[in-house]
């Protein structure tokens, strides 16, 4: 019976952490910026859909906004699945770079939107918007 407990007699050695307080604060700062930018543009979308559909067609605009949100959620779900695999292969730095490039592309297209089709197109780059996923991986390393 004593040989069974031999492996448990020593406490495990602590693993060296790859993150310092500076890295933690950098990740927090990037996530605050990521979330703030998203939350600043989110309230503008219903207004933009209403302008593109026409204010006199309120129920059509509400339906179209619902379709847009559904499309965005599907793109985000598919993106999260592929982005997790990409993070395992490339790392946190590349993940944050791709995340912020996709955010910039999304917001740039959104700022130039003149049709409903362009509004849907502005959601396609959001396949790489996985800032919270990148932060979780960064904090766990």
mmCIF file of N, CA and C in Angstrom:
data_model
loop_
_atom_site.group_PDB
_atom_site.id
_atom_site.type_symbol
_atom_site.label_atom_id
_atom_site.label_comp_id
_atom_site.label_asym_id
_atom_site.label_seq_id
_atom_site.Cartn_x
_atom_site.Cartn_y
_atom_site.Cartn_z
ATOM 1 N N UNK A 1 0.836 -1.187 0.000
ATOM 2 C CA UNK A 1 0.000 0.000 0.000
ATOM 3 C C UNK A 1 0.878 1.247 0.000
ATOM 4 N N UNK A 2 2.049 1.179 0.619
ATOM 5 C CA UNK A 2 2.912 2.348 0.723
ATOM 6 C C UNK A 2 3.396 2.827 -0.638
ATOM 7 N N UNK A 3 3.602 1.922 -1.596
ATOM 8 C CA UNK A 3 4.081 2.343 -2.906
ATOM 9 C C UNK A 3 3.028 3.186 -3.639
ATOM 10 N N UNK A 4 1.760 3.040 -3.274
ATOM 11 C CA UNK A 4 0.696 3.811 -3.916
ATOM 12 C C UNK A 4 0.792 5.288 -3.543
ATOM 13 N N UNK A 5 1.202 5.585 -2.321
ATOM 14 C CA UNK A 5 1.247 6.953 -1.839
ATOM 15 C C UNK A 5 2.583 7.635 -2.068
ATOM 16 N N UNK A 6 3.552 6.952 -2.620
ATOM 17 C CA UNK A 6 4.876 7.534 -2.819
ATOM 18 C C UNK A 6 4.804 8.748 -3.739
ATOM 19 N N UNK A 7 4.025 8.665 -4.791
ATOM 20 C CA UNK A 7 3.922 9.781 -5.733
ATOM 21 C C UNK A 7 3.250 11.005 -5.157
ATOM 22 N N UNK A 8 2.512 10.833 -4.071
ATOM 23 C CA UNK A 8 1.786 11.936 -3.479
ATOM 24 C C UNK A 8 2.495 12.543 -2.282
ATOM 25 N N UNK A 9 3.678 12.057 -1.959
ATOM 26 C CA UNK A 9 4.363 12.526 -0.764
ATOM 27 C C UNK A 9 4.967 13.915 -0.943
ATOM 28 N N UNK A 10 5.303 14.273 -2.156
ATOM 29 C CA UNK A 10 5.906 15.581 -2.398
ATOM 30 C C UNK A 10 4.860 16.526 -2.976
ATOM 31 N N UNK A 11 4.880 17.767 -2.522
ATOM 32 C CA UNK A 11 3.940 18.722 -3.132
ATOM 33 C C UNK A 11 4.381 19.012 -4.578
ATOM 34 N N UNK A 12 3.438 19.272 -5.447
ATOM 35 C CA UNK A 12 3.811 19.556 -6.837
ATOM 36 C C UNK A 12 4.616 20.851 -6.940
ATOM 37 N N UNK A 13 5.560 20.854 -7.858
ATOM 38 C CA UNK A 13 6.347 22.066 -8.085
ATOM 39 C C UNK A 13 5.489 23.116 -8.772
ATOM 40 N N UNK A 14 5.598 24.356 -8.330
ATOM 41 C CA UNK A 14 4.805 25.396 -9.006
ATOM 42 C C UNK A 14 5.321 25.607 -10.430
ATOM 43 N N UNK A 15 4.397 25.770 -11.338
ATOM 44 C CA UNK A 15 4.749 26.029 -12.729
ATOM 45 C C UNK A 15 5.058 27.516 -12.889
ATOM 46 N N UNK A 16 6.087 27.849 -13.645
ATOM 47 C CA UNK A 16 6.369 29.270 -13.854
ATOM 48 C C UNK A 16 5.267 29.925 -14.673
ATOM 49 N N UNK A 17 4.857 31.075 -14.241
ATOM 50 C CA UNK A 17 3.790 31.790 -14.936
ATOM 51 C C UNK A 17 4.386 32.634 -16.061
ATOM 52 N N UNK A 18 3.715 32.634 -17.185
ATOM 53 C CA UNK A 18 4.197 33.418 -18.322
ATOM 54 C C UNK A 18 3.681 34.857 -18.267
ATOM 55 N N UNK A 19 2.788 35.136 -17.356
ATOM 56 C CA UNK A 19 2.220 36.476 -17.329
ATOM 57 C C UNK A 19 2.692 37.238 -16.098
ATOM 58 N N UNK A 20 2.958 38.479 -16.301
ATOM 59 C CA UNK A 20 3.317 39.362 -15.210
ATOM 60 C C UNK A 20 2.153 40.321 -15.015
ATOM 61 N N UNK A 21 2.170 41.117 -13.961
ATOM 62 C CA UNK A 21 1.086 42.092 -13.780
ATOM 63 C C UNK A 21 0.939 43.039 -14.973
ATOM 64 N N UNK A 22 2.036 43.348 -15.636
ATOM 65 C CA UNK A 22 1.967 44.232 -16.797
ATOM 66 C C UNK A 22 1.146 43.576 -17.907
ATOM 67 N N UNK A 23 1.382 42.280 -18.127
ATOM 68 C CA UNK A 23 0.624 41.577 -19.155
ATOM 69 C C UNK A 23 -0.859 41.508 -18.817
ATOM 70 N N UNK A 24 -1.164 41.309 -17.564
ATOM 71 C CA UNK A 24 -2.560 41.242 -17.133
ATOM 72 C C UNK A 24 -3.244 42.578 -17.392
ATOM 73 N N UNK A 25 -2.594 43.677 -17.034
ATOM 74 C CA UNK A 25 -3.189 44.997 -17.257
ATOM 75 C C UNK A 25 -3.309 45.319 -18.742
ATOM 76 N N UNK A 26 -2.355 44.852 -19.533
ATOM 77 C CA UNK A 26 -2.456 45.060 -20.979
ATOM 78 C C UNK A 26 -3.660 44.321 -21.546
ATOM 79 N N UNK A 27 -3.868 43.098 -21.099
ATOM 80 C CA UNK A 27 -5.020 42.328 -21.569
ATOM 81 C C UNK A 27 -6.316 42.997 -21.126
ATOM 82 N N UNK A 28 -6.378 43.447 -19.872
ATOM 83 C CA UNK A 28 -7.568 44.154 -19.398
ATOM 84 C C UNK A 28 -7.820 45.410 -20.237
ATOM 85 N N UNK A 29 -6.782 46.161 -20.511
ATOM 86 C CA UNK A 29 -6.933 47.375 -21.313
ATOM 87 C C UNK A 29 -7.443 47.086 -22.714
ATOM 88 N N UNK A 30 -6.914 46.049 -23.340
ATOM 89 C CA UNK A 30 -7.371 45.705 -24.688
ATOM 90 C C UNK A 30 -8.820 45.240 -24.686
ATOM 91 N N UNK A 31 -9.215 44.518 -23.666
ATOM 92 C CA UNK A 31 -10.600 44.060 -23.587
ATOM 93 C C UNK A 31 -11.542 45.226 -23.332
ATOM 94 N N UNK A 32 -11.143 46.174 -22.505
ATOM 95 C CA UNK A 32 -11.972 47.358 -22.273
ATOM 96 C C UNK A 32 -12.145 48.128 -23.577
ATOM 97 N N UNK A 33 -11.064 48.293 -24.336
ATOM 98 C CA UNK A 33 -11.152 48.988 -25.623
ATOM 99 C C UNK A 33 -12.052 48.216 -26.591
ATOM 100 N N UNK A 34 -11.880 46.896 -26.664
ATOM 101 C CA UNK A 34 -12.675 46.053 -27.554
ATOM 102 C C UNK A 34 -14.165 46.162 -27.216
ATOM 103 N N UNK A 35 -14.497 46.000 -25.942
ATOM 104 C CA UNK A 35 -15.896 46.036 -25.528
ATOM 105 C C UNK A 35 -16.493 47.432 -25.675
ATOM 106 N N UNK A 36 -15.708 48.466 -25.392
ATOM 107 C CA UNK A 36 -16.206 49.837 -25.519
ATOM 108 C C UNK A 36 -16.541 50.179 -26.965
ATOM 109 N N UNK A 37 -15.678 49.802 -27.873
ATOM 110 C CA UNK A 37 -15.937 50.078 -29.290
ATOM 111 C C UNK A 37 -17.183 49.352 -29.774
ATOM 112 N N UNK A 38 -17.332 48.106 -29.370
ATOM 113 C CA UNK A 38 -18.534 47.363 -29.772
ATOM 114 C C UNK A 38 -19.792 48.012 -29.189
ATOM 115 N N UNK A 39 -19.737 48.388 -27.905
ATOM 116 C CA UNK A 39 -20.914 48.961 -27.264
ATOM 117 C C UNK A 39 -21.241 50.356 -27.788
ATOM 118 N N UNK A 40 -20.264 51.064 -28.349
ATOM 119 C CA UNK A 40 -20.545 52.374 -28.929
ATOM 120 C C UNK A 40 -21.276 52.259 -30.259
ATOM 121 N N UNK A 41 -20.974 51.213 -31.038
ATOM 122 C CA UNK A 41 -21.609 51.098 -32.345
ATOM 123 C C UNK A 41 -22.927 50.326 -32.293
ATOM 124 N N UNK A 42 -23.125 49.491 -31.293
ATOM 125 C CA UNK A 42 -24.322 48.646 -31.219
ATOM 126 C C UNK A 42 -25.638 49.442 -31.202
ATOM 127 N N UNK A 43 -25.748 50.526 -30.459
ATOM 128 C CA UNK A 43 -27.016 51.267 -30.469
ATOM 129 C C UNK A 43 -27.306 51.969 -31.808
ATOM 130 N N UNK A 44 -26.309 52.135 -32.645
ATOM 131 C CA UNK A 44 -26.531 52.806 -33.921
ATOM 132 C C UNK A 44 -27.159 51.893 -34.971
ATOM 133 N N UNK A 45 -27.034 50.589 -34.798
ATOM 134 C CA UNK A 45 -27.531 49.667 -35.819
ATOM 135 C C UNK A 45 -29.038 49.723 -36.025
ATOM 136 N N UNK A 46 -29.867 49.721 -34.978
ATOM 137 C CA UNK A 46 -31.315 49.834 -35.234
ATOM 138 C C UNK A 46 -31.666 51.131 -35.970
ATOM 139 N N UNK A 47 -31.003 52.212 -35.599
ATOM 140 C CA UNK A 47 -31.224 53.483 -36.284
ATOM 141 C C UNK A 47 -30.825 53.381 -37.752
ATOM 142 N N UNK A 48 -29.686 52.771 -38.024
ATOM 143 C CA UNK A 48 -29.205 52.626 -39.394
ATOM 144 C C UNK A 48 -30.130 51.736 -40.214
ATOM 145 N N UNK A 49 -30.606 50.651 -39.633
ATOM 146 C CA UNK A 49 -31.564 49.786 -40.340
ATOM 147 C C UNK A 49 -32.829 50.564 -40.651
ATOM 148 N N UNK A 50 -33.311 51.330 -39.694
ATOM 149 C CA UNK A 50 -34.498 52.158 -39.918
ATOM 150 C C UNK A 50 -34.293 53.156 -41.046
ATOM 151 N N UNK A 51 -33.125 53.765 -41.127
ATOM 152 C CA UNK A 51 -32.828 54.725 -42.196
ATOM 153 C C UNK A 51 -32.743 54.033 -43.555
ATOM 154 N N UNK A 52 -32.153 52.842 -43.585
ATOM 155 C CA UNK A 52 -31.975 52.148 -44.856
ATOM 156 C C UNK A 52 -33.274 51.514 -45.360
ATOM 157 N N UNK A 53 -34.119 51.041 -44.469
ATOM 158 C CA UNK A 53 -35.398 50.440 -44.845
ATOM 159 C C UNK A 53 -36.423 51.534 -45.118
ATOM 160 N N UNK A 54 -36.408 52.533 -44.292
ATOM 161 C CA UNK A 54 -37.389 53.617 -44.372
ATOM 162 C C UNK A 54 -38.126 53.709 -43.056
ATOM 163 N N UNK A 55 -38.228 54.910 -42.543
ATOM 164 C CA UNK A 55 -38.854 55.101 -41.235
ATOM 165 C C UNK A 55 -40.335 54.764 -41.229
ATOM 166 N N UNK A 56 -40.987 54.860 -42.374
ATOM 167 C CA UNK A 56 -42.416 54.582 -42.427
ATOM 168 C C UNK A 56 -42.725 53.084 -42.352
ATOM 169 N N UNK A 57 -41.733 52.252 -42.513
ATOM 170 C CA UNK A 57 -41.918 50.800 -42.459
ATOM 171 C C UNK A 57 -41.299 50.262 -41.168
ATOM 172 N N UNK A 58 -41.874 50.637 -40.043
ATOM 173 C CA UNK A 58 -41.311 50.280 -38.748
ATOM 174 C C UNK A 58 -41.223 48.796 -38.499
ATOM 175 N N UNK A 59 -42.286 48.047 -38.824
ATOM 176 C CA UNK A 59 -42.253 46.612 -38.563
ATOM 177 C C UNK A 59 -41.269 45.903 -39.488
ATOM 178 N N UNK A 60 -41.123 46.396 -40.720
ATOM 179 C CA UNK A 60 -40.134 45.818 -41.629
ATOM 180 C C UNK A 60 -38.720 46.064 -41.125
ATOM 181 N N UNK A 61 -38.489 47.249 -40.576
ATOM 182 C CA UNK A 61 -37.168 47.569 -40.036
ATOM 183 C C UNK A 61 -36.856 46.697 -38.829
ATOM 184 N N UNK A 62 -37.844 46.454 -37.979
ATOM 185 C CA UNK A 62 -37.630 45.607 -36.800
ATOM 186 C C UNK A 62 -37.328 44.173 -37.224
ATOM 187 N N UNK A 63 -38.042 43.689 -38.229
ATOM 188 C CA UNK A 63 -37.789 42.340 -38.732
ATOM 189 C C UNK A 63 -36.404 42.244 -39.350
ATOM 190 N N UNK A 64 -36.031 43.245 -40.111
ATOM 191 C CA UNK A 64 -34.712 43.249 -40.751
ATOM 192 C C UNK A 64 -33.598 43.323 -39.710
ATOM 193 N N UNK A 65 -33.808 44.100 -38.658
ATOM 194 C CA UNK A 65 -32.809 44.180 -37.591
ATOM 195 C C UNK A 65 -32.669 42.829 -36.882
ATOM 196 N N UNK A 66 -33.777 42.141 -36.687
ATOM 197 C CA UNK A 66 -33.724 40.804 -36.103
ATOM 198 C C UNK A 66 -32.952 39.834 -36.984
ATOM 199 N N UNK A 67 -33.158 39.923 -38.287
ATOM 200 C CA UNK A 67 -32.411 39.067 -39.222
ATOM 201 C C UNK A 67 -30.921 39.404 -39.188
ATOM 202 N N UNK A 68 -30.610 40.687 -39.104
ATOM 203 C CA UNK A 68 -29.211 41.114 -39.035
ATOM 204 C C UNK A 68 -28.541 40.571 -37.779
ATOM 205 N N UNK A 69 -29.231 40.641 -36.644
ATOM 206 C CA UNK A 69 -28.670 40.125 -35.401
ATOM 207 C C UNK A 69 -28.498 38.607 -35.453
ATOM 208 N N UNK A 70 -29.442 37.922 -36.080
ATOM 209 C CA UNK A 70 -29.312 36.468 -36.229
ATOM 210 C C UNK A 70 -28.110 36.122 -37.098
ATOM 211 N N UNK A 71 -27.934 36.864 -38.188
ATOM 212 C CA UNK A 71 -26.796 36.646 -39.067
ATOM 213 C C UNK A 71 -25.488 36.881 -38.309
ATOM 214 N N UNK A 72 -25.439 37.961 -37.542
ATOM 215 C CA UNK A 72 -24.251 38.288 -36.751
ATOM 216 C C UNK A 72 -23.939 37.178 -35.750
ATOM 217 N N UNK A 73 -24.962 36.646 -35.090
ATOM 218 C CA UNK A 73 -24.740 35.583 -34.098
ATOM 219 C C UNK A 73 -24.242 34.300 -34.747
ATOM 220 N N UNK A 74 -24.739 33.980 -35.943
ATOM 221 C CA UNK A 74 -24.252 32.793 -36.657
ATOM 222 C C UNK A 74 -22.786 32.980 -37.041
ATOM 223 N N UNK A 75 -22.446 34.152 -37.557
ATOM 224 C CA UNK A 75 -21.059 34.432 -37.939
ATOM 225 C C UNK A 75 -20.147 34.367 -36.718
ATOM 226 N N UNK A 76 -20.580 34.922 -35.599
ATOM 227 C CA UNK A 76 -19.783 34.893 -34.374
ATOM 228 C C UNK A 76 -19.598 33.469 -33.852
ATOM 229 N N UNK A 77 -20.636 32.663 -33.935
ATOM 230 C CA UNK A 77 -20.538 31.280 -33.462
ATOM 231 C C UNK A 77 -19.553 30.489 -34.310
ATOM 232 N N UNK A 78 -19.671 30.607 -35.616
ATOM 233 C CA UNK A 78 -18.737 29.911 -36.498
ATOM 234 C C UNK A 78 -17.315 30.434 -36.303
ATOM 235 N N UNK A 79 -17.198 31.733 -36.119
ATOM 236 C CA UNK A 79 -15.889 32.329 -35.899
ATOM 237 C C UNK A 79 -15.240 31.867 -34.606
ATOM 238 N N UNK A 80 -16.027 31.731 -33.551
ATOM 239 C CA UNK A 80 -15.471 31.279 -32.272
ATOM 240 C C UNK A 80 -14.925 29.864 -32.376
ATOM 241 N N UNK A 81 -15.631 29.018 -33.098
ATOM 242 C CA UNK A 81 -15.159 27.643 -33.255
ATOM 243 C C UNK A 81 -13.826 27.600 -33.997
ATOM 244 N N UNK A 82 -13.715 28.352 -35.067
ATOM 245 C CA UNK A 82 -12.469 28.336 -35.838
ATOM 246 C C UNK A 82 -11.379 29.147 -35.148
ATOM 247 N N UNK A 83 -11.776 30.190 -34.438
ATOM 248 C CA UNK A 83 -10.792 31.043 -33.780
ATOM 249 C C UNK A 83 -10.115 30.322 -32.628
ATOM 250 N N UNK A 84 -10.848 29.455 -31.931
ATOM 251 C CA UNK A 84 -10.242 28.670 -30.854
ATOM 252 C C UNK A 84 -9.122 27.790 -31.373
ATOM 253 N N UNK A 85 -9.353 27.155 -32.506
ATOM 254 C CA UNK A 85 -8.317 26.320 -33.131
ATOM 255 C C UNK A 85 -7.132 27.183 -33.548
ATOM 256 N N UNK A 86 -7.420 28.349 -34.124
ATOM 257 C CA UNK A 86 -6.358 29.263 -34.554
ATOM 258 C C UNK A 86 -5.523 29.742 -33.368
ATOM 259 N N UNK A 87 -6.166 30.025 -32.256
ATOM 260 C CA UNK A 87 -5.442 30.465 -31.060
ATOM 261 C C UNK A 87 -4.498 29.391 -30.549
ATOM 262 N N UNK A 88 -4.933 28.162 -30.600
ATOM 263 C CA UNK A 88 -4.055 27.071 -30.163
ATOM 264 C C UNK A 88 -2.825 26.970 -31.045
ATOM 265 N N UNK A 89 -2.947 27.303 -32.298
ATOM 266 C CA UNK A 89 -1.843 27.182 -33.246
ATOM 267 C C UNK A 89 -0.922 28.411 -33.268
ATOM 268 N N UNK A 90 -1.495 29.603 -33.113
ATOM 269 C CA UNK A 90 -0.698 30.821 -33.317
ATOM 270 C C UNK A 90 -0.370 31.585 -32.044
ATOM 271 N N UNK A 91 -1.238 31.558 -31.057
ATOM 272 C CA UNK A 91 -0.965 32.263 -29.812
ATOM 273 C C UNK A 91 -1.803 33.518 -29.620
ATOM 274 N N UNK A 92 -1.637 34.113 -28.456
ATOM 275 C CA UNK A 92 -2.462 35.244 -28.027
ATOM 276 C C UNK A 92 -2.151 36.510 -28.821
ATOM 277 N N UNK A 93 -0.884 36.795 -29.071
ATOM 278 C CA UNK A 93 -0.534 38.026 -29.793
ATOM 279 C C UNK A 93 -1.160 38.056 -31.176
ATOM 280 N N UNK A 94 -1.016 36.970 -31.895
ATOM 281 C CA UNK A 94 -1.610 36.898 -33.236
ATOM 282 C C UNK A 94 -3.132 36.955 -33.124
ATOM 283 N N UNK A 95 -3.679 36.320 -32.092
ATOM 284 C CA UNK A 95 -5.123 36.346 -31.879
ATOM 285 C C UNK A 95 -5.650 37.748 -31.665
ATOM 286 N N UNK A 96 -4.970 38.530 -30.818
ATOM 287 C CA UNK A 96 -5.397 39.916 -30.608
ATOM 288 C C UNK A 96 -5.233 40.741 -31.885
ATOM 289 N N UNK A 97 -4.164 40.517 -32.630
ATOM 290 C CA UNK A 97 -3.960 41.260 -33.875
ATOM 291 C C UNK A 97 -5.088 40.974 -34.864
ATOM 292 N N UNK A 98 -5.429 39.712 -35.032
ATOM 293 C CA UNK A 98 -6.525 39.354 -35.940
ATOM 294 C C UNK A 98 -7.847 39.926 -35.434
ATOM 295 N N UNK A 99 -8.063 39.847 -34.139
ATOM 296 C CA UNK A 99 -9.284 40.377 -33.550
ATOM 297 C C UNK A 99 -9.453 41.860 -33.861
ATOM 298 N N UNK A 100 -8.407 42.638 -33.618
ATOM 299 C CA UNK A 100 -8.537 44.082 -33.824
ATOM 300 C C UNK A 100 -8.557 44.456 -35.304
ATOM 301 N N UNK A 101 -7.906 43.685 -36.153
ATOM 302 C CA UNK A 101 -8.023 43.924 -37.601
ATOM 303 C C UNK A 101 -9.450 43.646 -38.076
ATOM 304 N N UNK A 102 -10.040 42.587 -37.584
ATOM 305 C CA UNK A 102 -11.428 42.287 -37.949
ATOM 306 C C UNK A 102 -12.386 43.351 -37.407
ATOM 307 N N UNK A 103 -12.115 43.844 -36.206
ATOM 308 C CA UNK A 103 -12.932 44.936 -35.656
ATOM 309 C C UNK A 103 -12.828 46.175 -36.531
ATOM 310 N N UNK A 104 -11.617 46.525 -36.928
ATOM 311 C CA UNK A 104 -11.416 47.704 -37.778
ATOM 312 C C UNK A 104 -12.129 47.542 -39.118
ATOM 313 N N UNK A 105 -12.043 46.353 -39.706
ATOM 314 C CA UNK A 105 -12.725 46.112 -40.984
ATOM 315 C C UNK A 105 -14.239 46.215 -40.814
ATOM 316 N N UNK A 106 -14.762 45.634 -39.753
ATOM 317 C CA UNK A 106 -16.197 45.691 -39.499
ATOM 318 C C UNK A 106 -16.671 47.133 -39.352
ATOM 319 N N UNK A 107 -15.968 47.913 -38.541
ATOM 320 C CA UNK A 107 -16.388 49.285 -38.290
ATOM 321 C C UNK A 107 -16.157 50.177 -39.508
ATOM 322 N N UNK A 108 -15.125 49.890 -40.301
ATOM 323 C CA UNK A 108 -14.892 50.673 -41.523
ATOM 324 C C UNK A 108 -16.005 50.438 -42.540
ATOM 325 N N UNK A 109 -16.388 49.190 -42.720
ATOM 326 C CA UNK A 109 -17.486 48.900 -43.653
ATOM 327 C C UNK A 109 -18.790 49.484 -43.124
ATOM 328 N N UNK A 110 -19.019 49.370 -41.837
ATOM 329 C CA UNK A 110 -20.235 49.912 -41.230
ATOM 330 C C UNK A 110 -20.327 51.421 -41.420
ATOM 331 N N UNK A 111 -19.192 52.099 -41.335
ATOM 332 C CA UNK A 111 -19.214 53.561 -41.489
ATOM 333 C C UNK A 111 -19.534 54.001 -42.907
ATOM 334 N N UNK A 112 -19.336 53.128 -43.882
ATOM 335 C CA UNK A 112 -19.604 53.463 -45.285
ATOM 336 C C UNK A 112 -20.893 52.831 -45.815
ATOM 337 N N UNK A 113 -21.683 52.232 -44.943
ATOM 338 C CA UNK A 113 -22.872 51.499 -45.361
ATOM 339 C C UNK A 113 -23.931 52.426 -45.935
ATOM 340 N N UNK A 114 -24.403 52.055 -47.136
ATOM 341 C CA UNK A 114 -25.482 52.811 -47.778
ATOM 342 C C UNK A 114 -26.657 51.908 -48.155
ATOM 343 N N UNK A 115 -26.484 50.587 -48.040
ATOM 344 C CA UNK A 115 -27.554 49.643 -48.358
ATOM 345 C C UNK A 115 -27.617 48.565 -47.282
ATOM 346 N N UNK A 116 -28.728 47.851 -47.287
ATOM 347 C CA UNK A 116 -28.874 46.735 -46.345
ATOM 348 C C UNK A 116 -27.831 45.659 -46.634
ATOM 349 N N UNK A 117 -27.537 45.421 -47.892
ATOM 350 C CA UNK A 117 -26.526 44.423 -48.254
ATOM 351 C C UNK A 117 -25.166 44.756 -47.669
ATOM 352 N N UNK A 118 -24.803 46.036 -47.704
ATOM 353 C CA UNK A 118 -23.528 46.451 -47.100
ATOM 354 C C UNK A 118 -23.558 46.285 -45.583
ATOM 355 N N UNK A 119 -24.727 46.465 -45.004
ATOM 356 C CA UNK A 119 -24.846 46.283 -43.555
ATOM 357 C C UNK A 119 -24.592 44.823 -43.183
ATOM 358 N N UNK A 120 -25.132 43.906 -43.974
ATOM 359 C CA UNK A 120 -24.841 42.487 -43.750
ATOM 360 C C UNK A 120 -23.368 42.200 -44.032
ATOM 361 N N UNK A 121 -22.821 42.806 -45.054
ATOM 362 C CA UNK A 121 -21.412 42.620 -45.389
ATOM 363 C C UNK A 121 -20.511 43.111 -44.257
ATOM 364 N N UNK A 122 -20.930 44.142 -43.554
ATOM 365 C CA UNK A 122 -20.121 44.659 -42.442
ATOM 366 C C UNK A 122 -20.016 43.656 -41.301
ATOM 367 N N UNK A 123 -20.914 42.695 -41.254
ATOM 368 C CA UNK A 123 -20.878 41.690 -40.193
ATOM 369 C C UNK A 123 -19.974 40.511 -40.524
ATOM 370 N N UNK A 124 -19.600 40.341 -41.779
ATOM 371 C CA UNK A 124 -18.770 39.195 -42.178
ATOM 372 C C UNK A 124 -17.387 39.214 -41.510
ATOM 373 N N UNK A 125 -16.682 40.354 -41.446
ATOM 374 C CA UNK A 125 -15.382 40.329 -40.764
ATOM 375 C C UNK A 125 -15.468 40.021 -39.273
ATOM 376 N N UNK A 126 -16.669 40.073 -38.713
ATOM 377 C CA UNK A 126 -16.804 39.772 -37.287
ATOM 378 C C UNK A 126 -16.549 38.301 -36.990
ATOM 379 N N UNK A 127 -16.291 37.512 -38.028
ATOM 380 C CA UNK A 127 -15.905 36.115 -37.817
ATOM 381 C C UNK A 127 -14.619 36.039 -36.987
ATOM 382 N N UNK A 128 -13.809 37.069 -37.050
ATOM 383 C CA UNK A 128 -12.561 37.106 -36.291
ATOM 384 C C UNK A 128 -12.621 37.957 -35.039
ATOM 385 N N UNK A 129 -13.801 38.448 -34.692
ATOM 386 C CA UNK A 129 -13.931 39.256 -33.479
ATOM 387 C C UNK A 129 -14.181 38.334 -32.286
ATOM 388 N N UNK A 130 -13.103 37.900 -31.677
ATOM 389 C CA UNK A 130 -13.196 36.988 -30.536
ATOM 390 C C UNK A 130 -12.296 37.483 -29.407
ATOM 391 N N UNK A 131 -12.435 38.745 -29.072
ATOM 392 C CA UNK A 131 -11.564 39.357 -28.070
ATOM 393 C C UNK A 131 -11.644 38.715 -26.701
ATOM 394 N N UNK A 132 -12.847 38.342 -26.267
ATOM 395 C CA UNK A 132 -12.981 37.731 -24.956
ATOM 396 C C UNK A 132 -12.355 36.334 -24.938
ATOM 397 N N UNK A 133 -12.477 35.627 -26.034
ATOM 398 C CA UNK A 133 -11.848 34.309 -26.139
ATOM 399 C C UNK A 133 -10.329 34.428 -26.066
ATOM 400 N N UNK A 134 -9.782 35.416 -26.766
ATOM 401 C CA UNK A 134 -8.332 35.638 -26.737
ATOM 402 C C UNK A 134 -7.883 36.012 -25.327
ATOM 403 N N UNK A 135 -8.666 36.848 -24.665
ATOM 404 C CA UNK A 135 -8.306 37.256 -23.301
ATOM 405 C C UNK A 135 -8.325 36.069 -22.336
ATOM 406 N N UNK A 136 -9.300 35.191 -22.496
ATOM 407 C CA UNK A 136 -9.344 34.016 -21.635
ATOM 408 C C UNK A 136 -8.117 33.144 -21.832
ATOM 409 N N UNK A 137 -7.708 32.972 -23.077
ATOM 410 C CA UNK A 137 -6.510 32.186 -23.339
ATOM 411 C C UNK A 137 -5.282 32.905 -22.786
ATOM 412 N N UNK A 138 -5.221 34.223 -22.974
ATOM 413 C CA UNK A 138 -4.082 34.991 -22.475
ATOM 414 C C UNK A 138 -3.953 34.956 -20.966
ATOM 415 N N UNK A 139 -5.076 34.965 -20.262
ATOM 416 C CA UNK A 139 -5.028 34.938 -18.803
ATOM 417 C C UNK A 139 -4.708 33.551 -18.272
ATOM 418 N N UNK A 140 -5.037 32.524 -19.041
ATOM 419 C CA UNK A 140 -4.778 31.167 -18.560
ATOM 420 C C UNK A 140 -3.340 30.717 -18.786
ATOM 421 N N UNK A 141 -2.585 31.440 -19.584
ATOM 422 C CA UNK A 141 -1.204 31.035 -19.868
ATOM 423 C C UNK A 141 -0.286 31.576 -18.800
#
